[in-house]
PDB file of C-alpha atoms in Angstrom:
ATOM      1  CA  MET A   1       0.000   0.000   0.000  1.00  0.00           C
ATOM      2  CA  ASP A   2       1.262   3.466  -0.922  1.00  0.00           C
ATOM      3  CA  ILE A   3       2.547   5.570   1.999  1.00  0.00           C
ATOM      4  CA  SER A   4       0.188   8.410   1.055  1.00  0.00           C
ATOM      5  CA  ILE A   5      -2.814   6.095   1.438  1.00  0.00           C
ATOM      6  CA  ILE A   6      -1.564   4.969   4.835  1.00  0.00           C
ATOM      7  CA  ALA A   7      -1.344   8.664   5.734  1.00  0.00           C
ATOM      8  CA  LEU A   8      -5.053   9.009   4.889  1.00  0.00           C
ATOM      9  CA  TYR A   9      -5.914   6.284   7.393  1.00  0.00           C
ATOM     10  CA  VAL A  10      -3.788   8.056   9.992  1.00  0.00           C
ATOM     11  CA  LEU A  11      -5.550  11.338   9.188  1.00  0.00           C
ATOM     12  CA  ALA A  12      -8.890   9.630   9.805  1.00  0.00           C
ATOM     13  CA  VAL A  13      -7.945   9.432  13.506  1.00  0.00           C
ATOM     14  CA  VAL A  14      -8.471  13.204  13.646  1.00  0.00           C
ATOM     15  CA  GLY A  15     -12.247  12.653  13.565  1.00  0.00           C
ATOM     16  CA  PRO A  16     -12.512  10.727  16.877  1.00  0.00           C
ATOM     17  CA  LEU A  17      -9.930  13.109  18.356  1.00  0.00           C
ATOM     18  CA  MET A  18     -12.175  16.044  17.453  1.00  0.00           C
ATOM     19  CA  VAL A  19     -15.071  14.338  19.248  1.00  0.00           C
ATOM     20  CA  PHE A  20     -12.975  14.407  22.402  1.00  0.00           C
ATOM     21  CA  LEU A  21     -11.780  17.989  21.831  1.00  0.00           C
ATOM     22  CA  THR A  22     -15.357  19.221  21.434  1.00  0.00           C
ATOM     23  CA  HIS A  23     -15.485  19.435  25.236  1.00  0.00           C
ATOM     24  CA  TYR A  24     -12.978  22.290  25.046  1.00  0.00           C
ATOM     25  CA  VAL A  25     -14.537  24.025  22.027  1.00  0.00           C
ATOM     26  CA  VAL A  26     -18.285  23.734  22.674  1.00  0.00           C
ATOM     27  CA  ARG A  27     -18.914  22.481  26.189  1.00  0.00           C
ATOM     28  CA  GLY A  28     -21.519  19.803  26.738  1.00  0.00           C
ATOM     29  CA  ARG A  29     -21.777  18.667  23.116  1.00  0.00           C
ATOM     30  CA  SER A  30     -19.377  15.704  23.025  1.00  0.00           C
ATOM     31  CA  ARG A  31     -22.235  13.176  22.952  1.00  0.00           C
ATOM     32  CA  ASP A  32     -23.769  15.033  20.011  1.00  0.00           C
ATOM     33  CA  MET A  33     -20.431  14.868  18.177  1.00  0.00           C
ATOM     34  CA  THR A  34     -20.190  11.113  18.755  1.00  0.00           C
ATOM     35  CA  ARG A  35     -23.592  10.738  17.116  1.00  0.00           C
ATOM     36  CA  LEU A  36     -22.570  13.131  14.334  1.00  0.00           C
ATOM     37  CA  TRP A  37     -19.433  11.063  13.666  1.00  0.00           C
ATOM     38  CA  PHE A  38     -21.400   7.835  13.222  1.00  0.00           C
ATOM     39  CA  ILE A  39     -24.152   9.331  11.069  1.00  0.00           C
ATOM     40  CA  THR A  40     -21.638  11.137   8.833  1.00  0.00           C
ATOM     41  CA  PHE A  41     -19.573   7.989   8.404  1.00  0.00           C
ATOM     42  CA  PHE A  42     -22.516   5.790   7.416  1.00  0.00           C
ATOM     43  CA  SER A  43     -24.019   8.402   5.072  1.00  0.00           C
ATOM     44  CA  TYR A  44     -20.824   8.966   3.113  1.00  0.00           C
ATOM     45  CA  MET A  45     -19.802   5.303   3.235  1.00  0.00           C
ATOM     46  CA  ILE A  46     -22.903   4.194   1.334  1.00  0.00           C
ATOM     47  CA  TYR A  47     -22.701   7.218  -0.980  1.00  0.00           C
ATOM     48  CA  TYR A  48     -19.125   6.471  -2.057  1.00  0.00           C
ATOM     49  CA  TRP A  49     -19.728   2.728  -2.171  1.00  0.00           C
ATOM     50  CA  LEU A  50     -22.599   3.176  -4.612  1.00  0.00           C
ATOM     51  CA  ALA A  51     -20.678   5.770  -6.630  1.00  0.00           C
ATOM     52  CA  LYS A  52     -17.748   3.408  -7.002  1.00  0.00           C
ATOM     53  CA  SER A  53     -19.960   0.383  -7.687  1.00  0.00           C
ATOM     54  CA  TYR A  54     -21.702   2.184 -10.541  1.00  0.00           C
ATOM     55  CA  GLY A  55     -18.451   3.240 -12.163  1.00  0.00           C
ATOM     56  CA  PHE A  56     -18.337   6.871 -11.065  1.00  0.00           C
ATOM     57  CA  PHE A  57     -14.662   6.623 -10.107  1.00  0.00           C
ATOM     58  CA  ASN A  58     -11.555   4.991 -11.538  1.00  0.00           C
ATOM     59  CA  ASP A  59      -9.990   4.109  -8.209  1.00  0.00           C
ATOM     60  CA  PRO A  60      -7.433   1.289  -8.467  1.00  0.00           C
ATOM     61  CA  GLU A  61      -5.900   2.029  -5.048  1.00  0.00           C
ATOM     62  CA  GLY A  62      -9.194   2.085  -3.131  1.00  0.00           C
ATOM     63  CA  VAL A  63      -8.633   5.639  -1.903  1.00  0.00           C
ATOM     64  CA  VAL A  64     -12.279   6.623  -2.194  1.00  0.00           C
ATOM     65  CA  ASP A  65     -13.132   3.928   0.343  1.00  0.00           C
ATOM     66  CA  VAL A  66     -11.185   5.891   2.973  1.00  0.00           C
ATOM     67  CA  PHE A  67     -13.062   9.142   2.381  1.00  0.00           C
ATOM     68  CA  SER A  68     -16.036   8.133   4.522  1.00  0.00           C
ATOM     69  CA  LEU A  69     -13.646   8.126   7.501  1.00  0.00           C
ATOM     70  CA  LEU A  70     -12.513  11.662   6.661  1.00  0.00           C
ATOM     71  CA  TRP A  71     -15.899  13.302   6.251  1.00  0.00           C
ATOM     72  CA  PRO A  72     -16.609  13.409  10.019  1.00  0.00           C
ATOM     73  CA  ILE A  73     -13.706  15.890  10.182  1.00  0.00           C
ATOM     74  CA  ALA A  74     -15.650  18.251   7.909  1.00  0.00           C
ATOM     75  CA  ALA A  75     -18.890  17.661   9.831  1.00  0.00           C
ATOM     76  CA  ILE A  76     -17.423  18.391  13.254  1.00  0.00           C
ATOM     77  CA  SER A  77     -15.417  21.343  11.907  1.00  0.00           C
ATOM     78  CA  SER A  78     -18.537  22.912  10.438  1.00  0.00           C
ATOM     79  CA  PHE A  79     -20.346  22.418  13.753  1.00  0.00           C
ATOM     80  CA  TRP A  80     -17.506  24.076  15.654  1.00  0.00           C
ATOM     81  CA  ILE A  81     -17.414  27.012  13.249  1.00  0.00           C
ATOM     82  CA  SER A  82     -21.168  27.578  13.299  1.00  0.00           C
ATOM     83  CA  GLU A  83     -21.361  27.336  17.086  1.00  0.00           C
ATOM     84  CA  ARG A  84     -18.452  29.691  17.700  1.00  0.00           C
ATOM     85  CA  LEU A  85     -19.714  32.271  15.212  1.00  0.00           C
ATOM     86  CA  SER A  86     -23.240  32.029  16.584  1.00  0.00           C
ATOM     87  CA  TYR A  87     -21.835  32.513  20.067  1.00  0.00           C
ATOM     88  CA  LYS A  88     -20.331  35.784  18.891  1.00  0.00           C
ATOM     89  CA  GLY A  89     -23.756  37.060  17.933  1.00  0.00           C
ATOM     90  CA  THR A  90     -24.255  36.153  14.287  1.00  0.00           C
ATOM     91  CA  GLY A  91     -27.990  36.381  13.685  1.00  0.00           C
ATOM     92  CA  MET A  92     -28.376  35.520   9.999  1.00  0.00           C
ATOM     93  CA  PRO A  93     -31.344  33.253   9.231  1.00  0.00           C
ATOM     94  CA  PHE A  94     -30.263  29.697   8.415  1.00  0.00           C
ATOM     95  CA  PHE A  95     -26.678  30.700   9.236  1.00  0.00           C
ATOM     96  CA  LYS A  96     -25.770  27.294  10.658  1.00  0.00           C
ATOM     97  CA  TRP A  97     -27.152  25.427   7.641  1.00  0.00           C
ATOM     98  CA  MET A  98     -25.205  27.712   5.291  1.00  0.00           C
ATOM     99  CA  THR A  99     -22.057  27.006   7.311  1.00  0.00           C
ATOM    100  CA  TYR A 100     -22.559  23.229   7.141  1.00  0.00           C
ATOM    101  CA  PHE A 101     -23.059  23.441   3.380  1.00  0.00           C
ATOM    102  CA  LEU A 102     -20.151  25.775   2.596  1.00  0.00           C
ATOM    103  CA  VAL A 103     -17.613  23.933   4.762  1.00  0.00           C
ATOM    104  CA  THR A 104     -18.603  20.692   3.029  1.00  0.00           C
ATOM    105  CA  VAL A 105     -18.195  22.191  -0.451  1.00  0.00           C
ATOM    106  CA  VAL A 106     -14.709  23.458   0.449  1.00  0.00           C
ATOM    107  CA  PHE A 107     -13.771  20.079   1.945  1.00  0.00           C
ATOM    108  CA  ALA A 108     -14.979  18.286  -1.206  1.00  0.00           C
ATOM    109  CA  PHE A 109     -12.773  20.534  -3.355  1.00  0.00           C
ATOM    110  CA  LEU A 110      -9.816  19.814  -1.075  1.00  0.00           C
ATOM    111  CA  LEU A 111     -10.330  16.038  -1.254  1.00  0.00           C
ATOM    112  CA  ASP A 112     -10.538  16.038  -5.045  1.00  0.00           C
ATOM    113  CA  GLY A 113      -7.627  18.474  -5.160  1.00  0.00           C
ATOM    114  CA  ALA A 114      -5.509  16.079  -3.114  1.00  0.00           C
ATOM    115  CA  GLY A 115      -6.683  13.213  -5.323  1.00  0.00           C
ATOM    116  CA  GLY A 116      -5.533  15.130  -8.393  1.00  0.00           C
ATOM    117  CA  VAL A 117      -2.165  16.068  -6.931  1.00  0.00           C
ATOM    118  CA  MET A 118      -1.439  12.508  -5.780  1.00  0.00           C
ATOM    119  CA  HIS A 119      -3.066  10.856  -8.847  1.00  0.00           C
ATOM    120  CA  TRP A 120      -5.053   8.588  -6.551  1.00  0.00           C
ATOM    121  CA  TYR A 121      -8.198   8.340  -8.688  1.00  0.00           C
ATOM    122  CA  THR A 122     -10.128  10.000 -11.486  1.00  0.00           C
ATOM    123  CA  TYR A 123     -13.781  10.465 -12.326  1.00  0.00           C
ATOM    124  CA  SER A 124     -15.053   8.183 -15.062  1.00  0.00           C
ATOM    125  CA  PRO A 125     -15.071  10.022 -18.442  1.00  0.00           C
ATOM    126  CA  GLU A 126     -18.601   8.715 -19.061  1.00  0.00           C
ATOM    127  CA  LYS A 127     -19.818  10.732 -16.061  1.00  0.00           C
ATOM    128  CA  LEU A 128     -18.038  13.987 -16.859  1.00  0.00           C
ATOM    129  CA  GLY A 129     -19.833  15.176 -19.977  1.00  0.00           C
ATOM    130  CA  ALA A 130     -18.479  17.680 -22.452  1.00  0.00           C
ATOM    131  CA  SER A 131     -17.776  20.482 -19.959  1.00  0.00           C
ATOM    132  CA  PRO A 132     -16.306  19.118 -16.714  1.00  0.00           C
ATOM    133  CA  PHE A 133     -15.072  21.391 -13.946  1.00  0.00           C
ATOM    134  CA  ILE A 134     -11.282  21.395 -13.513  1.00  0.00           C
ATOM    135  CA  ASN A 135     -10.287  21.492  -9.860  1.00  0.00           C
ATOM    136  CA  PRO A 136      -7.765  24.352  -9.542  1.00  0.00           C
ATOM    137  CA  ILE A 137      -5.787  22.560  -6.824  1.00  0.00           C
ATOM    138  CA  GLY A 138      -4.862  19.302  -8.505  1.00  0.00           C
ATOM    139  CA  GLY A 139      -6.190  19.719 -12.032  1.00  0.00           C
ATOM    140  CA  MET A 140      -8.674  16.864 -11.693  1.00  0.00           C
ATOM    141  CA  ALA A 141     -11.643  16.885 -14.076  1.00  0.00           C
ATOM    142  CA  MET A 142     -14.809  16.464 -12.023  1.00  0.00           C
ATOM    143  CA  PRO A 143     -18.582  16.909 -12.367  1.00  0.00           C
ATOM    144  CA  ALA A 144     -19.258  20.543 -11.473  1.00  0.00           C
ATOM    145  CA  LEU A 145     -22.219  19.623  -9.265  1.00  0.00           C
ATOM    146  CA  MET A 146     -20.390  17.000  -7.199  1.00  0.00           C
ATOM    147  CA  PRO A 147     -19.240  19.235  -4.291  1.00  0.00           C
ATOM    148  CA  PHE A 148     -22.696  20.796  -4.010  1.00  0.00           C
ATOM    149  CA  LEU A 149     -24.396  17.397  -3.917  1.00  0.00           C
ATOM    150  CA  LEU A 150     -22.049  16.368  -1.113  1.00  0.00           C
ATOM    151  CA  GLY A 151     -22.995  19.596   0.655  1.00  0.00           C
ATOM    152  CA  ILE A 152     -26.671  18.669   0.439  1.00  0.00           C
ATOM    153  CA  LEU A 153     -25.835  15.264   1.921  1.00  0.00           C
ATOM    154  CA  MET A 154     -24.108  16.971   4.841  1.00  0.00           C
ATOM    155  CA  MET A 155     -27.197  19.067   5.507  1.00  0.00           C
ATOM    156  CA  GLY A 156     -29.149  15.820   5.648  1.00  0.00           C
ATOM    157  CA  VAL A 157     -26.604  14.444   8.122  1.00  0.00           C
ATOM    158  CA  PHE A 158     -27.154  17.393  10.458  1.00  0.00           C
ATOM    159  CA  PHE A 159     -30.912  17.100  10.062  1.00  0.00           C
ATOM    160  CA  LEU A 160     -30.764  13.478  11.247  1.00  0.00           C
ATOM    161  CA  THR A 161     -28.226  14.185  13.981  1.00  0.00           C
ATOM    162  CA  PHE A 162     -30.155  16.968  15.645  1.00  0.00           C
ATOM    163  CA  SER A 163     -33.722  17.452  14.368  1.00  0.00           C
ATOM    164  CA  VAL A 164     -34.711  13.786  13.946  1.00  0.00           C
ATOM    165  CA  HIS A 165     -32.820  12.770  17.082  1.00  0.00           C
ATOM    166  CA  LYS A 166     -34.764  15.370  19.074  1.00  0.00           C
ATOM    167  CA  GLU A 167     -38.060  13.940  17.833  1.00  0.00           C
ATOM    168  CA  LEU A 168     -36.981  10.394  18.680  1.00  0.00           C
ATOM    169  CA  ARG A 169     -36.051  11.423  22.203  1.00  0.00           C
ATOM    170  CA  LYS A 170     -39.445  13.100  22.635  1.00  0.00           C
ATOM    171  CA  ARG A 171     -40.958   9.696  21.965  1.00  0.00           C
ATOM    172  CA  ARG A 172     -38.908   8.244  24.823  1.00  0.00           C
ATOM    173  CA  ILE A 173     -36.595   6.239  22.592  1.00  0.00           C
ATOM    174  CA  GLY A 174     -33.320   5.545  24.406  1.00  0.00           C
ATOM    175  CA  GLU A 175     -30.094   7.239  23.358  1.00  0.00           C
ATOM    176  CA  THR A 176     -28.451   4.047  22.081  1.00  0.00           C
ATOM    177  CA  SER A 177     -31.566   2.922  20.205  1.00  0.00           C
ATOM    178  CA  ALA A 178     -31.992   6.376  18.702  1.00  0.00           C
ATOM    179  CA  THR A 179     -28.384   6.430  17.495  1.00  0.00           C
ATOM    180  CA  LEU A 180     -28.714   2.970  15.912  1.00  0.00           C
ATOM    181  CA  LEU A 181     -31.961   3.975  14.205  1.00  0.00           C
ATOM    182  CA  LEU A 182     -30.370   7.172  12.920  1.00  0.00           C
ATOM    183  CA  ALA A 183     -27.393   5.193  11.595  1.00  0.00           C
ATOM    184  CA  ALA A 184     -29.808   3.016   9.603  1.00  0.00           C
ATOM    185  CA  LEU A 185     -31.649   6.109   8.349  1.00  0.00           C
ATOM    186  CA  SER A 186     -28.332   7.675   7.356  1.00  0.00           C
ATOM    187  CA  ILE A 187     -27.532   4.655   5.153  1.00  0.00           C
ATOM    188  CA  ALA A 188     -30.934   4.979   3.479  1.00  0.00           C
ATOM    189  CA  MET A 189     -30.426   8.728   3.050  1.00  0.00           C
ATOM    190  CA  GLY A 190     -26.945   8.319   1.573  1.00  0.00           C
ATOM    191  CA  GLY A 191     -28.251   5.744  -0.883  1.00  0.00           C
ATOM    192  CA  ALA A 192     -31.231   7.876  -1.878  1.00  0.00           C
ATOM    193  CA  LEU A 193     -29.047  10.928  -2.431  1.00  0.00           C
ATOM    194  CA  TRP A 194     -26.648   8.896  -4.550  1.00  0.00           C
ATOM    195  CA  VAL A 195     -29.538   7.846  -6.805  1.00  0.00           C
ATOM    196  CA  ALA A 196     -30.635  11.493  -7.047  1.00  0.00           C
ATOM    197  CA  SER A 197     -27.046  12.620  -7.687  1.00  0.00           C
ATOM    198  CA  ASP A 198     -26.604  10.098 -10.493  1.00  0.00           C
ATOM    199  CA  LEU A 199     -29.815  11.292 -12.118  1.00  0.00           C
ATOM    200  CA  VAL A 200     -28.899  14.972 -11.780  1.00  0.00           C
ATOM    201  CA  VAL A 201     -25.337  14.510 -13.082  1.00  0.00           C
ATOM    202  CA  GLY A 202     -26.665  12.422 -15.977  1.00  0.00           C
ATOM    203  CA  PHE A 203     -29.249  15.067 -16.826  1.00  0.00           C
ATOM    204  CA  VAL A 204     -26.703  17.892 -16.750  1.00  0.00           C
ATOM    205  CA  LYS A 205     -24.323  15.823 -18.893  1.00  0.00           C
ATOM    206  CA  SER A 206     -27.070  15.268 -21.474  1.00  0.00           C
ATOM    207  CA  ILE A 207     -27.755  18.978 -21.948  1.00  0.00           C
ATOM    208  CA  LEU A 208     -24.151  20.211 -22.046  1.00  0.00           C
TER     209      LEU A 208
END
């Protein structure tokens, strides 16, 4: 295995470490971040698994498989940023949701940028269409909508982690049971969004 891929697995440890560090950044929310880690992991795991299974990536080294372990870093980072900025008095409507979305889009560009620099994988030419977006970091050709679709998935992750979890707890469902149910829902959500993403990317490809 290439040393750079091993480094990705090492980097994935940052996610659980951030769960622990949440106590020092946003007090009292460590349990929420544990739940966020699991739901993010399962959502992106099924999303990338389906994308790879349906030929969206040329990934001989299996790098894309590691990405689901990295996405909790983006999720927890976006939570930290939104909470700290809100604490300082930011009152924009939907500010937190905008933060979750924008941090995810930036993270998606960084992942594909790293993939381009290291030549880990490429997007399948059949999925790119006539006018692909060229990532300015690594020069990788990618579907222009891909980062935004991943951002929508992250918004779904936060919806499950907080809004749906709150409703489950109101119905006296235990914390462990609620987390397991949300993990199952996150797999269904990731799969559904992949189907929608494939349809959207295919439609955009057909008209360009």
